[in-house]
Short mmCIF file of C-alpha atoms in Angstrom, two decimals:
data_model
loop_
_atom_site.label_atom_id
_atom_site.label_comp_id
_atom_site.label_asym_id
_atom_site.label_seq_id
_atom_site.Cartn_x
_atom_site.Cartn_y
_atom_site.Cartn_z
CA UNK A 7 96.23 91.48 167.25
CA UNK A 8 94.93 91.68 164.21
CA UNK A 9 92.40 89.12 164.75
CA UNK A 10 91.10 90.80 167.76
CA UNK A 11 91.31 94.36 166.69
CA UNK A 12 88.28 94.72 164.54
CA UNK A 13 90.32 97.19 162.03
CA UNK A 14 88.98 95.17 159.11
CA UNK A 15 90.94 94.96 156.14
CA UNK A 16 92.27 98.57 155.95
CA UNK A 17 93.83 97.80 158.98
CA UNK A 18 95.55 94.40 157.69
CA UNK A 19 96.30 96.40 154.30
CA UNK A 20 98.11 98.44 156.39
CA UNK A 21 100.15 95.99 158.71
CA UNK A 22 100.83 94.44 155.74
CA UNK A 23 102.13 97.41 154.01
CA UNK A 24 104.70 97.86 156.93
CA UNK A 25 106.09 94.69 157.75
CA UNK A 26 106.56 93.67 153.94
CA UNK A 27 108.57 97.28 153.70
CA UNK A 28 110.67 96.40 156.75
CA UNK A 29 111.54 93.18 154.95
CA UNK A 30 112.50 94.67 151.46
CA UNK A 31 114.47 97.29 153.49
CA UNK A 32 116.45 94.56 155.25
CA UNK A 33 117.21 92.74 152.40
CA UNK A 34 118.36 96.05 150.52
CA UNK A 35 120.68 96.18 153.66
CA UNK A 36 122.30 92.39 152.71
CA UNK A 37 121.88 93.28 148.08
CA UNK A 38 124.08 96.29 148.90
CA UNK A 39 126.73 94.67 150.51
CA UNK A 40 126.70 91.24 148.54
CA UNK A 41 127.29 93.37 145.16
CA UNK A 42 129.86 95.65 146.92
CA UNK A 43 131.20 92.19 147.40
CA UNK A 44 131.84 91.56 143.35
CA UNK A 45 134.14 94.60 143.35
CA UNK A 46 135.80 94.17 146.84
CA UNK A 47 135.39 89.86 147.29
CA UNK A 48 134.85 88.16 144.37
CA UNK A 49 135.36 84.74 145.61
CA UNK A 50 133.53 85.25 148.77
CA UNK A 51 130.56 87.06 146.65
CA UNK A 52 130.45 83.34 144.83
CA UNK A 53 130.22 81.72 148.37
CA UNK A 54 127.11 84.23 149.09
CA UNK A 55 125.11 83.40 145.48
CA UNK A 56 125.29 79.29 146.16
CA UNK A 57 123.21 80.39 149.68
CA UNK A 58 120.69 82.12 147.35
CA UNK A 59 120.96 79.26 144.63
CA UNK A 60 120.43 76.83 147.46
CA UNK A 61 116.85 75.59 148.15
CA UNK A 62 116.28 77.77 151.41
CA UNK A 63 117.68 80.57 149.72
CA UNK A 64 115.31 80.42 146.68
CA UNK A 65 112.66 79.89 149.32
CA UNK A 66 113.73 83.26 150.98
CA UNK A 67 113.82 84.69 147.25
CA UNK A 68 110.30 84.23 146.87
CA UNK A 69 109.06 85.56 149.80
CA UNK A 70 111.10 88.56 148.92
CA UNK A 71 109.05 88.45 145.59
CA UNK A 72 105.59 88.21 147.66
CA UNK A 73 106.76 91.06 149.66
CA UNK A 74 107.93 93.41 146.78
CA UNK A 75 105.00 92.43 144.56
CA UNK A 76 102.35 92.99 147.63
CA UNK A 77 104.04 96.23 148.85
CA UNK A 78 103.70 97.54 144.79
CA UNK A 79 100.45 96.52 144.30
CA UNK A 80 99.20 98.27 147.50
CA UNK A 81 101.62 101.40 147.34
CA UNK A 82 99.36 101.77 143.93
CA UNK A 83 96.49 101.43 145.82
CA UNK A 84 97.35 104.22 148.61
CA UNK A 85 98.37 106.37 145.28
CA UNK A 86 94.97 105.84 144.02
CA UNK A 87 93.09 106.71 147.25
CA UNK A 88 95.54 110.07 148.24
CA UNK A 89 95.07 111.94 144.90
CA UNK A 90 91.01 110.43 144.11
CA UNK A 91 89.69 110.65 147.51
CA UNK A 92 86.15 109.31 146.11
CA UNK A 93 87.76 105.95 145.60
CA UNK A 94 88.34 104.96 148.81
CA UNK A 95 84.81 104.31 149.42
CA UNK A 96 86.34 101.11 147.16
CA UNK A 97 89.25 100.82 149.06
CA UNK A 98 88.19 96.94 149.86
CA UNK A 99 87.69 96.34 146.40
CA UNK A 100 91.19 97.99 145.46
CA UNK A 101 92.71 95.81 148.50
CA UNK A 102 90.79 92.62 147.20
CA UNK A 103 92.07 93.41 143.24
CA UNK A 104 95.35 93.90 144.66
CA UNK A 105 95.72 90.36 145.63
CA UNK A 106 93.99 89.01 142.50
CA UNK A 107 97.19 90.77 140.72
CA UNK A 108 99.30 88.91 143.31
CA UNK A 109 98.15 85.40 142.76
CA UNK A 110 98.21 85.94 138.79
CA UNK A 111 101.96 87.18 138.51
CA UNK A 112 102.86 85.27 141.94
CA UNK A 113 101.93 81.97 140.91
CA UNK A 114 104.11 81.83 137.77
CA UNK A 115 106.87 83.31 139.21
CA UNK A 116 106.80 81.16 142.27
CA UNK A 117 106.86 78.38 140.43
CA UNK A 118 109.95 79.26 138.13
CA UNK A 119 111.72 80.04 140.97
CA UNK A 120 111.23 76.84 142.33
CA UNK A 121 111.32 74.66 139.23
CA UNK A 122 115.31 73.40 139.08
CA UNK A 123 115.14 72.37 143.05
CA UNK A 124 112.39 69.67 141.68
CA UNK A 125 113.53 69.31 138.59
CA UNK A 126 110.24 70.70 137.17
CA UNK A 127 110.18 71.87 133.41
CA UNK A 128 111.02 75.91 133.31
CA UNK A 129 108.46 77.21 131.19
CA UNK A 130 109.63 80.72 130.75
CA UNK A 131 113.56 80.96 130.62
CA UNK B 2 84.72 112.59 152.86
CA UNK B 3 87.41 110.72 153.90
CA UNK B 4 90.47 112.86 153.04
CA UNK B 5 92.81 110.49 153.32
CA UNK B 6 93.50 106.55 152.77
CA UNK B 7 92.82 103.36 154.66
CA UNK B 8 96.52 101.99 154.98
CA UNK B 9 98.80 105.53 153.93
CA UNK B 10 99.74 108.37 155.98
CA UNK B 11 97.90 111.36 156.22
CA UNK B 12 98.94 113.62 153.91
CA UNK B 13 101.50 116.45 156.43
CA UNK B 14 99.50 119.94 156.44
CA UNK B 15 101.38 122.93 156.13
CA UNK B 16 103.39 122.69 152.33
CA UNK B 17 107.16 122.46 154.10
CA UNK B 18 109.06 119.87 154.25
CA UNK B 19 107.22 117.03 155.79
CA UNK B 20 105.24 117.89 152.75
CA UNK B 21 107.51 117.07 150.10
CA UNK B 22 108.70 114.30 152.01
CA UNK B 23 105.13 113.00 151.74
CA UNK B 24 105.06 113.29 147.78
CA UNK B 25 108.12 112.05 147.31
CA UNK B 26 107.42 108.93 148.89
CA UNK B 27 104.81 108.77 146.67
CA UNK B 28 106.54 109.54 143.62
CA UNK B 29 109.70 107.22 144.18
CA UNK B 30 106.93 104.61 145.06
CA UNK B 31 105.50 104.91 141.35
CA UNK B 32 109.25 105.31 140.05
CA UNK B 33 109.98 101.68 142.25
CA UNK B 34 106.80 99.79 140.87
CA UNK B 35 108.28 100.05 137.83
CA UNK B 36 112.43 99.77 138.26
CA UNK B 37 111.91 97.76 141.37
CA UNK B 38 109.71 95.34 139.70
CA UNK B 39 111.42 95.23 136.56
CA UNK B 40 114.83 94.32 138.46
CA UNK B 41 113.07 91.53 140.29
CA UNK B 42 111.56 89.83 137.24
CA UNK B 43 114.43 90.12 135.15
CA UNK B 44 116.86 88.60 137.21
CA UNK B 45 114.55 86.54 139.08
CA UNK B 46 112.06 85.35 136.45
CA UNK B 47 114.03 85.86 133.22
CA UNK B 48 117.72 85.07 134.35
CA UNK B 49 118.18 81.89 136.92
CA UNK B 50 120.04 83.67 140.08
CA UNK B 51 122.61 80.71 139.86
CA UNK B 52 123.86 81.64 137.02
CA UNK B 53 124.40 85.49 138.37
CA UNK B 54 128.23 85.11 139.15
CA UNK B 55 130.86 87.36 139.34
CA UNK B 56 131.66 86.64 135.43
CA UNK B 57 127.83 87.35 134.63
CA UNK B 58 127.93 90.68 136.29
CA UNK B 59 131.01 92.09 135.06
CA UNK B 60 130.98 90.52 131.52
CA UNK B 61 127.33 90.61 130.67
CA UNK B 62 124.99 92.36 133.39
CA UNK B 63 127.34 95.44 134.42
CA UNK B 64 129.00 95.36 130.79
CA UNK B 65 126.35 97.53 129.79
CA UNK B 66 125.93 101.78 130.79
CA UNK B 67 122.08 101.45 130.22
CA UNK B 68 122.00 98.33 133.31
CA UNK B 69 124.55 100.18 135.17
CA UNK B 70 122.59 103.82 135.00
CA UNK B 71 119.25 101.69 135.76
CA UNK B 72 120.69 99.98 138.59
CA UNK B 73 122.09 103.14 140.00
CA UNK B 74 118.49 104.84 139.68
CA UNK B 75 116.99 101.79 141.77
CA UNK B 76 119.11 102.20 144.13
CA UNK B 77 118.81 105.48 144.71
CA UNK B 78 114.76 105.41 144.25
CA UNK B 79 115.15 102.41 147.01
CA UNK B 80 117.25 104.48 149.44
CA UNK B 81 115.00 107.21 149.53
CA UNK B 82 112.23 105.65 149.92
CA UNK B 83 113.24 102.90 151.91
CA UNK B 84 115.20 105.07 154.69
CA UNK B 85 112.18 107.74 154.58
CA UNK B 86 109.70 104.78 155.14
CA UNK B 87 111.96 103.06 157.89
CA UNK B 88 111.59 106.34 159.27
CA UNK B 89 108.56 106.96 159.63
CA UNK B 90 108.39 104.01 161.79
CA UNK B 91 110.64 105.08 163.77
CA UNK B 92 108.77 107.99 164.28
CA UNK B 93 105.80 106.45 164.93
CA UNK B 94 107.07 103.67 167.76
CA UNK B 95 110.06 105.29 169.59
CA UNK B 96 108.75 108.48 171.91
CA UNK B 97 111.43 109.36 174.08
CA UNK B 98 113.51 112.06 172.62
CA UNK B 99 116.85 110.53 172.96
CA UNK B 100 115.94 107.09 172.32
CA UNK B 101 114.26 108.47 168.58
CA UNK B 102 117.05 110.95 168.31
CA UNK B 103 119.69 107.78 168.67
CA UNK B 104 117.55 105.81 165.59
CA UNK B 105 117.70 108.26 163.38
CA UNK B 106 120.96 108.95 163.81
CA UNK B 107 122.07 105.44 163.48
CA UNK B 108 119.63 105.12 160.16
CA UNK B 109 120.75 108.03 158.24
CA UNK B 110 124.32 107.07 158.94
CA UNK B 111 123.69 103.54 157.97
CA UNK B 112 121.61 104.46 154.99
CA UNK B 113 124.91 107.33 153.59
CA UNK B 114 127.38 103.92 154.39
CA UNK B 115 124.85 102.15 151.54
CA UNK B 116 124.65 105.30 149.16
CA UNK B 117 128.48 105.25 149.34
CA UNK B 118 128.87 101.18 149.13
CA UNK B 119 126.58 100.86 146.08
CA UNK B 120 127.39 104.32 143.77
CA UNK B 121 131.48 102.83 144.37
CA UNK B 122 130.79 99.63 142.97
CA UNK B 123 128.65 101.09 140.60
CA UNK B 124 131.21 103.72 139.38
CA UNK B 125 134.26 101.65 139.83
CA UNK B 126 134.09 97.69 138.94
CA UNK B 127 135.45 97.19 135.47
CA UNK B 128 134.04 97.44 132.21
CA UNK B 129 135.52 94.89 129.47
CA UNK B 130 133.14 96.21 127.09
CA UNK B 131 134.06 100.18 127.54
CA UNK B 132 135.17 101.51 124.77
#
């Protein structure tokens, strides 16, 4: 679909926009309950944090990064384009500076993340 | 001119509700990019989530008002605008009246049993540190 449909990259900005707010939403669905957890199940709340410690889990973890930090970036950009309508003649370049943001505070993040599964040095904690 | 963006949603005509709504998706957006990312790279980035037990929460994380009242304010930024966006989705995919009718129902009920799950832990684990 969204090779063939020749929306261009509004259209993936959008598509984007959607499926990595479905994704935050669901996981704000599983945060909610997992902290209700350290009031109502402490023990069983300690099960559910060695899944996210785990290395799948801290995979999941940083998609849920990618998705927060994309959905950010480009709710700022649909801020910028709503209330100065002149700008979206530059709404590729927005779309394009968005994900120059991404990779710069991805990256580093990413890689923290990941560090004690491969026993890399952790730069930043 | 284009009077409106290339990935938001038109902007509702009309000034009632649908128009608020529409702001105030925009303004608990700006609120998240700050709390939401904030959270993230605090106890992501800064803090190792293995080390986010039970004792980190209640005797360091939760110990303190100012992370408890932040917290709170997330969550209710993320309810908002996470229920408001879901729903506008569901708006936009499911046409038959009792089919959409059904969603929404099940969505604002779901997203009250969150709002009540998160302000009572919130409110009620204990605080060592209270005075």
């Amino acid at each position: 679909m969204l090779l063939r449909y020749r929306g261009g990259e509004g259209m993936i900005a959008w598509a984007f926009h959607r499926i990595s707010g479905v994704a935050i939403w669901a996981f704000v669905l599983l945060h909610v309950v997992d902290i209700y957890l350290v009031g109502g199940n402490p023990e069983l709340y300690d099960e559910v944090l060695k899944v996210y410690a785990s290395f799948p889990g801290r995979i999941l973890e940083v998609l849920l990064g990618a998705a927060l930090l994309y959905h950010a970036l480009n709710g700022l950009r649909i801020i910028i384009m709503d209330f100065w309508p002149p700008l979206t003649r530059y709404h590729r370049a927005l779309w394009y500076g968005c994900w120059a943001i991404f990779i710069a505070v991805g990256l580093p993040v990413a890689y923290e993340i990941m560090a004690p599964v491969y026993g890399w040095p952790e730069f930043f904690r | 001119m284009m009077r409106y963006s290339r990935s938001g949603r038109p902007k509702p005509p009309g000034g009632g509700r649908e128009t608020a709504v529409w702001y105030l998706m925009r303004l608990s957006g700006l609120a998240l990019f700050v709390l939401a990312l904030a959270h993230y790279l605090i106890l992501h980035f800064v803090f190792d989530p293995a080390d986010q037990d039970v004792d980190f929460i209640t005797n360091e994380r939760w110990n303190q008002l100012f992370w408890r009242a932040f917290d709170w304010t997330l969550l209710m930024m993320v309810l908002f605008h996470g229920f408001m966006g879901v729903r506008t989705i569901i708006t936009d995919y499911a046409h038959r009246p009792r089919v959409r009718v059904a969603s929404l129902t099940a969505l604002y009920l779901l997203g009250a049993l969150l709002f009540v799950l998160g302000t009572n832990v919130v409110m009620t684990l204990p605080m060592p540190g209270a005075p």
